[in-house]
Amino acid sequence: MDVHISPHDGVPIYLQIVNQVKYLVASGRLVPGEELPAIRVLADQLTVNPNTVARAYRELEVAGIVEKRRTAGTYVSATGSPLARRERLKIVTERIDALLAEARHLGVRTDEVIELLRQRDEALNPEEV
């Protein structure tokens, strides 16, 4: 599991872990049933207190993204995260916002952006047309 923290960005470390695991699940890079690193292992990798990782895992468990199995570890929820679709849409929305801001900056109208999106979609998925 590829998680990076930044102690200087103002976001609590446990929330950075939570947000990154949510992203990894939503993007499919962590799949249902996949085991997360043990608390102490991840704490050592990130050089943080194990209590910080434990708190992040508890938050993820409450959100239904992971499940703890007694003496067996912490796993991505087999039922799928109730947040997965919402998180994916959030990621796409943020990218759309950035695209629209850039388009405005470059003087490209919204209808032109929409047409470009359609063209790119057709180019990337020709069998769906």
XYZ file of N, CA and C in Angstrom:
387
model
N 0.865 -1.173 0.000
C 0.000 0.000 0.000
C 0.903 1.225 0.000
N 0.672 2.103 -0.938
C 1.518 3.274 -1.137
C 0.859 4.503 -0.509
N 1.259 4.841 0.708
C 0.722 5.988 1.433
C 1.883 6.907 1.781
N 1.689 8.195 1.548
C 2.709 9.193 1.873
C 2.067 10.248 2.753
N 2.777 10.649 3.785
C 2.250 11.693 4.659
C 3.156 12.907 4.616
N 2.562 14.043 4.940
C 3.303 15.288 5.020
C 2.968 15.945 6.354
N 3.908 15.955 7.282
C 3.629 16.520 8.597
C 3.449 18.036 8.575
N 3.726 18.653 7.432
C 3.688 20.112 7.361
C 2.518 20.687 6.583
N 1.570 19.861 6.134
C 0.495 20.408 5.304
C -0.746 20.833 6.089
N -0.720 20.689 7.407
C -1.828 21.173 8.228
C -2.965 20.183 8.415
N -2.946 19.075 7.679
C -3.982 18.046 7.826
C -3.449 17.012 8.810
N -4.239 16.651 9.829
C -3.759 15.639 10.772
C -3.315 14.372 10.049
N -2.265 13.753 10.571
C -1.679 12.584 9.910
C -2.686 11.458 9.765
N -3.511 11.218 10.795
C -4.474 10.123 10.686
C -5.455 10.393 9.543
N -5.825 11.665 9.335
C -6.740 12.007 8.231
C -6.062 11.850 6.875
N -4.776 12.132 6.816
C -4.043 11.905 5.566
C -4.080 10.424 5.205
N -3.902 9.572 6.206
C -3.953 8.123 5.964
C -5.356 7.726 5.518
N -6.385 8.213 6.233
C -7.777 7.909 5.886
C -8.066 8.321 4.446
N -7.728 9.555 4.104
C -8.026 10.071 2.764
C -7.301 9.292 1.678
N -6.070 8.915 1.938
C -5.328 8.174 0.919
C -5.856 6.757 0.753
N -6.249 6.117 1.851
C -6.829 4.781 1.722
C -8.164 4.868 0.986
N -8.977 5.877 1.292
C -10.245 6.073 0.566
C -9.977 6.222 -0.922
N -8.973 7.013 -1.274
C -8.639 7.214 -2.682
C -8.199 5.892 -3.318
N -7.345 5.142 -2.617
C -6.859 3.874 -3.169
C -8.003 2.886 -3.392
N -8.970 2.869 -2.471
C -10.132 1.980 -2.632
C -11.008 2.478 -3.774
N -11.290 3.777 -3.785
C -12.168 4.343 -4.815
C -11.577 4.178 -6.210
N -10.253 4.253 -6.313
C -9.611 4.142 -7.627
C -9.386 2.691 -8.044
N -9.673 1.750 -7.138
C -9.501 0.346 -7.463
C -8.096 -0.176 -7.228
N -7.216 0.658 -6.697
C -5.855 0.198 -6.428
C -5.788 -0.661 -5.173
N -6.797 -0.550 -4.312
C -7.012 -1.498 -3.220
C -8.357 -2.142 -3.491
N -8.387 -3.455 -3.598
C -9.609 -4.160 -3.978
C -10.257 -4.825 -2.773
N -11.572 -5.072 -2.838
C -12.254 -5.747 -1.736
C -11.551 -7.048 -1.367
N -11.380 -7.240 -0.064
C -10.720 -8.432 0.436
C -9.215 -8.302 0.596
N -8.643 -7.229 0.063
C -7.198 -7.041 0.174
C -6.831 -6.613 1.597
N -5.769 -7.189 2.096
C -5.335 -6.889 3.469
C -4.503 -5.610 3.501
N -4.798 -4.766 4.478
C -3.993 -3.577 4.722
C -2.806 -3.971 5.589
N -1.733 -3.188 5.534
C -0.583 -3.509 6.387
C -0.995 -3.481 7.863
N -0.328 -4.285 8.666
C -0.569 -4.271 10.104
C -0.279 -2.865 10.637
N -0.945 -2.516 11.709
C -0.805 -1.172 12.272
C 0.655 -0.837 12.531
N 1.362 -1.723 13.180
C 2.772 -1.442 13.512
C 3.649 -1.351 12.264
N 3.351 -2.163 11.274
C 4.130 -2.136 10.029
C 3.954 -0.793 9.329
N 2.706 -0.355 9.174
C 2.464 0.930 8.515
C 3.028 2.082 9.340
N 2.896 2.002 10.653
C 3.451 3.040 11.522
C 4.966 3.139 11.339
N 5.630 1.995 11.250
C 7.078 1.992 11.023
C 7.423 2.582 9.656
N 6.658 2.208 8.624
C 6.915 2.728 7.274
C 6.773 4.243 7.227
N 5.758 4.754 7.930
C 5.472 6.187 7.893
C 6.194 6.958 8.994
N 6.876 6.236 9.861
C 7.515 6.799 11.050
C 6.550 7.671 11.855
N 5.422 7.050 12.203
C 4.427 7.705 13.054
C 4.089 6.772 14.214
N 3.405 7.297 15.187
C 2.972 6.522 16.336
C 1.926 5.496 15.887
N 2.021 4.256 16.346
C 1.022 3.247 15.982
C -0.413 3.671 16.335
N -0.581 4.488 17.366
C -1.919 4.970 17.722
C -2.533 5.812 16.598
N -1.686 6.506 15.848
C -2.159 7.327 14.719
C -2.738 6.432 13.633
N -2.037 5.355 13.308
C -2.517 4.412 12.295
C -3.774 3.706 12.801
N -3.782 3.328 14.086
C -4.956 2.666 14.662
C -6.180 3.572 14.564
N -5.989 4.862 14.826
C -7.104 5.804 14.723
C -7.610 5.886 13.290
N -6.694 5.938 12.327
C -7.086 5.989 10.909
C -7.867 4.739 10.532
N -7.398 3.575 10.960
C -8.084 2.327 10.651
C -9.476 2.287 11.284
N -9.603 2.820 12.506
C -10.929 2.878 13.149
C -11.879 3.754 12.349
N -11.388 4.911 11.898
C -12.217 5.815 11.077
C -12.667 5.107 9.801
N -11.773 4.389 9.179
C -12.101 3.670 7.940
C -13.095 2.547 8.209
N -12.970 1.910 9.365
C -13.905 0.843 9.726
C -15.304 1.403 9.972
N -15.383 2.523 10.675
C -16.679 3.164 10.938
C -17.342 3.577 9.624
N -16.534 4.012 8.660
C -17.061 4.434 7.362
C -17.433 3.242 6.477
N -17.101 2.027 6.902
C -17.450 0.846 6.120
C -16.479 0.535 5.003
N -15.335 1.172 5.017
C -14.368 0.976 3.943
C -13.485 -0.236 4.211
N -13.187 -0.467 5.494
C -12.409 -1.643 5.862
C -13.146 -2.394 6.957
N -12.721 -3.635 7.166
C -13.282 -4.436 8.246
C -12.152 -5.137 8.964
N -12.261 -5.179 10.279
C -11.261 -5.883 11.078
C -11.709 -7.320 11.247
N -10.779 -8.225 11.101
C -11.047 -9.638 11.364
C -10.193 -10.020 12.559
N -10.846 -10.478 13.604
C -10.129 -10.812 14.848
C -8.884 -11.634 14.564
N -7.782 -11.165 15.040
C -6.463 -11.805 14.931
C -6.011 -12.049 13.490
N -6.756 -11.557 12.519
C -6.371 -11.799 11.127
C -6.005 -10.522 10.388
N -6.238 -9.358 10.974
C -5.846 -8.118 10.323
C -7.012 -7.266 9.873
N -6.689 -6.275 9.065
C -7.660 -5.320 8.545
C -7.703 -5.459 7.034
N -8.927 -5.574 6.498
C -9.119 -5.830 5.072
C -10.067 -4.808 4.465
N -9.880 -4.555 3.164
C -10.834 -3.721 2.445
C -12.168 -4.465 2.468
N -13.220 -3.748 2.781
C -14.542 -4.343 2.938
C -14.941 -5.129 1.699
N -15.370 -6.358 1.912
C -15.775 -7.224 0.799
C -17.059 -6.746 0.148
N -17.888 -6.040 0.913
C -19.146 -5.550 0.357
C -18.936 -4.299 -0.482
N -17.727 -3.802 -0.474
C -17.462 -2.583 -1.222
C -17.787 -1.368 -0.383
N -17.015 -0.375 -0.552
C -17.191 0.835 0.239
C -18.438 1.585 -0.188
N -19.264 1.997 0.781
C -20.404 2.826 0.410
C -19.950 4.188 -0.113
N -18.699 4.528 0.175
C -18.176 5.817 -0.282
C -17.450 5.720 -1.617
N -17.216 4.496 -2.089
C -16.373 4.345 -3.270
C -16.882 5.166 -4.456
N -18.154 5.039 -4.796
C -18.671 5.798 -5.934
C -18.622 7.291 -5.652
N -19.008 7.671 -4.454
C -18.990 9.090 -4.097
C -17.565 9.636 -4.165
N -16.595 8.856 -3.704
C -15.198 9.289 -3.752
C -14.713 9.411 -5.198
N -15.096 8.440 -6.042
C -14.702 8.524 -7.459
C -15.285 9.769 -8.103
N -16.561 10.043 -7.805
C -17.193 11.236 -8.370
C -16.546 12.511 -7.842
N -16.139 12.487 -6.591
C -15.454 13.642 -6.012
C -14.138 13.901 -6.731
N -13.388 12.834 -6.998
C -12.111 12.968 -7.704
C -12.335 13.536 -9.100
N -13.325 12.987 -9.807
C -13.619 13.464 -11.165
C -14.098 14.921 -11.124
N -14.919 15.259 -10.140
C -15.422 16.633 -10.019
C -14.271 17.613 -9.817
N -13.311 17.246 -8.986
C -12.157 18.121 -8.760
C -11.372 18.324 -10.050
N -11.245 17.270 -10.832
C -10.511 17.395 -12.102
C -11.296 18.217 -13.118
N -12.615 18.068 -13.102
C -13.450 18.875 -13.991
C -13.327 20.349 -13.622
N -13.364 20.637 -12.325
C -13.210 22.015 -11.866
C -11.897 22.616 -12.367
N -10.824 21.834 -12.256
C -9.521 22.311 -12.716
C -9.517 22.516 -14.231
N -10.152 21.590 -14.960
C -10.248 21.712 -16.412
C -11.012 22.966 -16.814
N -12.147 23.198 -16.171
C -12.951 24.374 -16.493
C -12.216 25.674 -16.165
N -11.500 25.684 -15.056
C -10.725 26.882 -14.698
C -9.645 27.145 -15.746
N -8.964 26.091 -16.162
C -7.921 26.235 -17.185
C -8.525 26.682 -18.523
N -9.663 26.086 -18.884
C -10.322 26.464 -20.137
C -10.700 27.945 -20.119
N -11.269 28.406 -19.013
C -11.624 29.836 -18.909
C -10.388 30.708 -19.044
N -9.321 30.286 -18.393
C -8.066 31.036 -18.449
C -7.540 31.126 -19.880
N -7.778 30.076 -20.651
C -7.311 30.036 -22.032
C -8.328 30.568 -23.032
N -9.491 30.988 -22.526
C -10.511 31.549 -23.406
C -11.315 30.522 -24.176
N -11.372 29.290 -23.671
C -12.136 28.231 -24.327
C -13.512 28.157 -23.663
N -14.575 28.217 -24.476
C -15.937 28.211 -23.940
C -16.317 26.828 -23.414
N -17.275 26.796 -22.501
C -17.737 25.547 -21.898
C -18.292 24.595 -22.951
N -19.039 25.099 -23.920
C -19.589 24.216 -24.950
C -18.470 23.590 -25.787
N -17.361 24.308 -25.977
C -16.229 23.740 -26.700
C -15.553 22.635 -25.872
N -15.478 22.850 -24.567
C -14.907 21.838 -23.683
C -15.761 20.565 -23.720
N -17.081 20.735 -23.666
C -17.989 19.586 -23.706
C -17.824 18.822 -25.007
N -17.722 19.539 -26.107
C -17.527 18.881 -27.406
C -16.190 18.147 -27.446
N -15.146 18.755 -26.894
C -13.843 18.082 -26.824
C -13.925 16.817 -25.976
N -14.665 16.876 -24.878
C -14.855 15.687 -24.036
C -15.533 14.571 -24.828
N -16.566 14.926 -25.572
C -17.261 13.911 -26.387
C -16.315 13.300 -27.414
N -15.551 14.154 -28.088
C -14.611 13.664 -29.097
C -13.558 12.744 -28.486
N -13.019 13.141 -27.334
C -12.001 12.325 -26.675
C -12.596 11.006 -26.196
N -13.832 11.048 -25.698
C -14.496 9.833 -25.241
C -14.682 8.869 -26.409
N -15.106 9.401 -27.543
C -15.278 8.556 -28.725
C -13.939 7.986 -29.194
N -12.887 8.806 -29.119
C -11.569 8.332 -29.547
C -11.031 7.240 -28.614
N -11.329 7.368 -27.319
C -10.817 6.399 -26.354
C -11.685 5.151 -26.251
N -12.954 5.264 -26.633
C -13.895 4.145 -26.550
C -14.653 3.966 -27.855
N -13.966 3.641 -28.947
C -14.637 3.581 -30.255
C -15.713 2.500 -30.338
N -15.599 1.424 -29.562
C -16.597 0.354 -29.655
C -17.908 0.739 -29.011
N -17.935 1.772 -28.168
C -19.170 2.189 -27.488
C -20.008 3.152 -28.326
N -19.479 3.615 -29.437
C -20.193 4.592 -30.259
C -21.238 3.958 -31.119
